Amino acid sequence: QVQLVESGGGLVQAGGSLRLSCTASGIIFSINAMGWYRQAPGKLRELVASITSGGTTNYTDSVKGRFTISRANAKNTVYLQMNSLKPEDTAVYYCNAHGVLAGYPFTSWGQGTQVTVSS
């Protein structure tokens, strides 16, 4: 169906920036939206930002004004630009894609990339 490969995580000091990338392969025309989720130790996975095939974006309140999601390359690569990072942004970040293929909905996940923000 759709495979996702992420890159760009790492260690950064508070106030710094990182950019995550997620490249989709496979039946990419079936994708309706892509997004980034994160999961910190002991916490549930949460949506950070998403972008639809039409370009509509959505952000969780805690990252508004600091993170920007964007799309490039005929919709098969999504970026998450993260500025003014805070220690509470530390988590494993997962790329997500969902859509419909042959009438059936699907969801695909990347392997996750660690983001660590030191204080």
PDB file of C-alpha atoms in Angstrom:
ATOM      1  CA  GLN A   1       0.000   0.000   0.000  1.00  0.00           C
ATOM      2  CA  VAL A   2       1.920   3.020   1.331  1.00  0.00           C
ATOM      3  CA  GLN A   3       5.328   2.929   3.005  1.00  0.00           C
ATOM      4  CA  LEU A   4       6.691   5.837   5.029  1.00  0.00           C
ATOM      5  CA  VAL A   5      10.319   6.632   5.810  1.00  0.00           C
ATOM      6  CA  GLU A   6      11.187   9.381   8.278  1.00  0.00           C
ATOM      7  CA  SER A   7      14.377  11.268   8.917  1.00  0.00           C
ATOM      8  CA  GLY A   8      15.618  14.351  10.692  1.00  0.00           C
ATOM      9  CA  GLY A   9      15.306  13.631  14.387  1.00  0.00           C
ATOM     10  CA  GLY A  10      18.082  14.275  16.873  1.00  0.00           C
ATOM     11  CA  LEU A  11      19.231  16.126  19.948  1.00  0.00           C
ATOM     12  CA  VAL A  12      18.859  19.888  20.183  1.00  0.00           C
ATOM     13  CA  GLN A  13      18.966  22.486  22.928  1.00  0.00           C
ATOM     14  CA  ALA A  14      15.852  24.316  24.014  1.00  0.00           C
ATOM     15  CA  GLY A  15      15.091  27.148  21.621  1.00  0.00           C
ATOM     16  CA  GLY A  16      16.678  25.326  18.716  1.00  0.00           C
ATOM     17  CA  SER A  17      15.179  23.952  15.524  1.00  0.00           C
ATOM     18  CA  LEU A  18      14.850  20.645  13.714  1.00  0.00           C
ATOM     19  CA  ARG A  19      13.191  19.599  10.488  1.00  0.00           C
ATOM     20  CA  LEU A  20      11.620  16.188  10.079  1.00  0.00           C
ATOM     21  CA  SER A  21      11.010  14.633   6.684  1.00  0.00           C
ATOM     22  CA  CYS A  22       8.700  11.827   5.682  1.00  0.00           C
ATOM     23  CA  THR A  23       8.723  10.286   2.222  1.00  0.00           C
ATOM     24  CA  ALA A  24       5.889   8.095   1.064  1.00  0.00           C
ATOM     25  CA  SER A  25       6.190   5.376  -1.539  1.00  0.00           C
ATOM     26  CA  GLY A  26       3.787   2.888  -2.979  1.00  0.00           C
ATOM     27  CA  ILE A  27       0.263   3.795  -3.993  1.00  0.00           C
ATOM     28  CA  ILE A  28       0.626   7.438  -3.023  1.00  0.00           C
ATOM     29  CA  PHE A  29      -2.329   8.652  -5.086  1.00  0.00           C
ATOM     30  CA  SER A  30      -4.574   6.959  -2.513  1.00  0.00           C
ATOM     31  CA  ILE A  31      -3.361   9.231   0.305  1.00  0.00           C
ATOM     32  CA  ASN A  32      -5.902  11.767   1.586  1.00  0.00           C
ATOM     33  CA  ALA A  33      -3.817  13.280   4.350  1.00  0.00           C
ATOM     34  CA  MET A  34      -0.457  12.975   6.063  1.00  0.00           C
ATOM     35  CA  GLY A  35       0.603  14.048   9.479  1.00  0.00           C
ATOM     36  CA  TRP A  36       2.991  13.830  12.370  1.00  0.00           C
ATOM     37  CA  TYR A  37       2.215  12.261  15.708  1.00  0.00           C
ATOM     38  CA  ARG A  38       4.420  12.037  18.763  1.00  0.00           C
ATOM     39  CA  GLN A  39       4.626   9.834  21.795  1.00  0.00           C
ATOM     40  CA  ALA A  40       6.529  10.717  24.924  1.00  0.00           C
ATOM     41  CA  PRO A  41       7.422   8.078  27.544  1.00  0.00           C
ATOM     42  CA  GLY A  42       4.378   7.130  29.581  1.00  0.00           C
ATOM     43  CA  LYS A  43       2.028   9.191  27.438  1.00  0.00           C
ATOM     44  CA  LEU A  44      -0.439   8.458  24.684  1.00  0.00           C
ATOM     45  CA  ARG A  45       0.428   9.128  21.063  1.00  0.00           C
ATOM     46  CA  GLU A  46      -0.918  12.522  20.028  1.00  0.00           C
ATOM     47  CA  LEU A  47      -1.436  14.325  16.755  1.00  0.00           C
ATOM     48  CA  VAL A  48       1.032  17.155  16.273  1.00  0.00           C
ATOM     49  CA  ALA A  49       0.157  18.423  12.793  1.00  0.00           C
ATOM     50  CA  SER A  50      -1.543  17.232   9.643  1.00  0.00           C
ATOM     51  CA  ILE A  51      -1.967  18.317   6.045  1.00  0.00           C
ATOM     52  CA  THR A  52      -4.603  17.158   3.593  1.00  0.00           C
ATOM     53  CA  SER A  53      -4.161  16.485  -0.098  1.00  0.00           C
ATOM     54  CA  GLY A  54      -5.808  19.842  -0.649  1.00  0.00           C
ATOM     55  CA  GLY A  55      -3.237  21.611   1.531  1.00  0.00           C
ATOM     56  CA  THR A  56      -5.355  22.245   4.625  1.00  0.00           C
ATOM     57  CA  THR A  57      -3.248  22.146   7.768  1.00  0.00           C
ATOM     58  CA  ASN A  58      -4.083  21.456  11.380  1.00  0.00           C
ATOM     59  CA  TYR A  59      -1.958  21.793  14.521  1.00  0.00           C
ATOM     60  CA  THR A  60      -2.303  20.843  18.121  1.00  0.00           C
ATOM     61  CA  ASP A  61      -2.468  23.950  20.313  1.00  0.00           C
ATOM     62  CA  SER A  62       0.877  23.395  22.015  1.00  0.00           C
ATOM     63  CA  VAL A  63       2.838  23.719  18.749  1.00  0.00           C
ATOM     64  CA  LYS A  64       0.916  26.493  17.004  1.00  0.00           C
ATOM     65  CA  GLY A  65       3.217  29.295  15.981  1.00  0.00           C
ATOM     66  CA  ARG A  66       6.314  27.102  16.438  1.00  0.00           C
ATOM     67  CA  PHE A  67       5.846  24.148  14.077  1.00  0.00           C
ATOM     68  CA  THR A  68       5.008  24.208  10.382  1.00  0.00           C
ATOM     69  CA  ILE A  69       3.918  21.257   8.293  1.00  0.00           C
ATOM     70  CA  SER A  70       4.426  21.416   4.548  1.00  0.00           C
ATOM     71  CA  ARG A  71       4.330  19.178   1.523  1.00  0.00           C
ATOM     72  CA  ALA A  72       6.531  18.849  -1.557  1.00  0.00           C
ATOM     73  CA  ASN A  73       7.275  16.632  -4.513  1.00  0.00           C
ATOM     74  CA  ALA A  74       3.836  15.924  -5.858  1.00  0.00           C
ATOM     75  CA  LYS A  75       2.560  15.174  -2.366  1.00  0.00           C
ATOM     76  CA  ASN A  76       4.869  12.290  -1.537  1.00  0.00           C
ATOM     77  CA  THR A  77       7.131  14.139   0.948  1.00  0.00           C
ATOM     78  CA  VAL A  78       5.965  15.923   4.069  1.00  0.00           C
ATOM     79  CA  TYR A  79       8.087  18.101   6.330  1.00  0.00           C
ATOM     80  CA  LEU A  80       7.693  19.251   9.895  1.00  0.00           C
ATOM     81  CA  GLN A  81       9.719  22.365  10.646  1.00  0.00           C
ATOM     82  CA  MET A  82      10.054  22.674  14.407  1.00  0.00           C
ATOM     83  CA  ASN A  83      11.273  25.981  15.840  1.00  0.00           C
ATOM     84  CA  SER A  84      11.600  27.261  19.391  1.00  0.00           C
ATOM     85  CA  LEU A  85      11.751  23.705  20.653  1.00  0.00           C
ATOM     86  CA  LYS A  86      10.982  23.019  24.287  1.00  0.00           C
ATOM     87  CA  PRO A  87      11.942  20.079  26.520  1.00  0.00           C
ATOM     88  CA  GLU A  88       8.296  19.025  26.518  1.00  0.00           C
ATOM     89  CA  ASP A  89       8.563  18.447  22.760  1.00  0.00           C
ATOM     90  CA  THR A  90      10.819  15.487  23.492  1.00  0.00           C
ATOM     91  CA  ALA A  91       9.201  12.374  22.039  1.00  0.00           C
ATOM     92  CA  VAL A  92       9.332   9.818  19.278  1.00  0.00           C
ATOM     93  CA  TYR A  93       7.761  11.409  16.232  1.00  0.00           C
ATOM     94  CA  TYR A  94       5.835   9.226  13.808  1.00  0.00           C
ATOM     95  CA  CYS A  95       4.757  10.019  10.283  1.00  0.00           C
ATOM     96  CA  ASN A  96       1.243   8.965   9.375  1.00  0.00           C
ATOM     97  CA  ALA A  97      -0.675   8.684   6.136  1.00  0.00           C
ATOM     98  CA  HIS A  98      -4.262   7.679   5.611  1.00  0.00           C
ATOM     99  CA  GLY A  99      -6.524   7.345   2.645  1.00  0.00           C
ATOM    100  CA  VAL A 100      -8.768   5.024   0.715  1.00  0.00           C
ATOM    101  CA  LEU A 101      -7.670   2.255  -1.627  1.00  0.00           C
ATOM    102  CA  ALA A 102     -10.121   0.162  -3.608  1.00  0.00           C
ATOM    103  CA  GLY A 103     -12.868   1.449  -1.361  1.00  0.00           C
ATOM    104  CA  TYR A 104     -11.123   0.471   1.862  1.00  0.00           C
ATOM    105  CA  PRO A 105      -9.637   2.977   4.294  1.00  0.00           C
ATOM    106  CA  PHE A 106      -6.053   2.486   5.376  1.00  0.00           C
ATOM    107  CA  THR A 107      -3.551   4.003   7.758  1.00  0.00           C
ATOM    108  CA  SER A 108       0.204   3.711   7.440  1.00  0.00           C
ATOM    109  CA  TRP A 109       2.898   4.587   9.989  1.00  0.00           C
ATOM    110  CA  GLY A 110       6.565   5.288   9.751  1.00  0.00           C
ATOM    111  CA  GLN A 111       9.119   3.706  12.047  1.00  0.00           C
ATOM    112  CA  GLY A 112       9.457   6.789  14.223  1.00  0.00           C
ATOM    113  CA  THR A 113      12.300   9.206  14.807  1.00  0.00           C
ATOM    114  CA  GLN A 114      13.521  10.397  18.206  1.00  0.00           C
ATOM    115  CA  VAL A 115      13.499  14.104  19.018  1.00  0.00           C
ATOM    116  CA  THR A 116      15.207  15.104  22.249  1.00  0.00           C
ATOM    117  CA  VAL A 117      15.232  18.689  23.486  1.00  0.00           C
ATOM    118  CA  SER A 118      17.613  19.458  26.320  1.00  0.00           C
ATOM    119  CA  SER A 119      17.007  22.272  28.786  1.00  0.00           C
TER     120      SER A 119
END
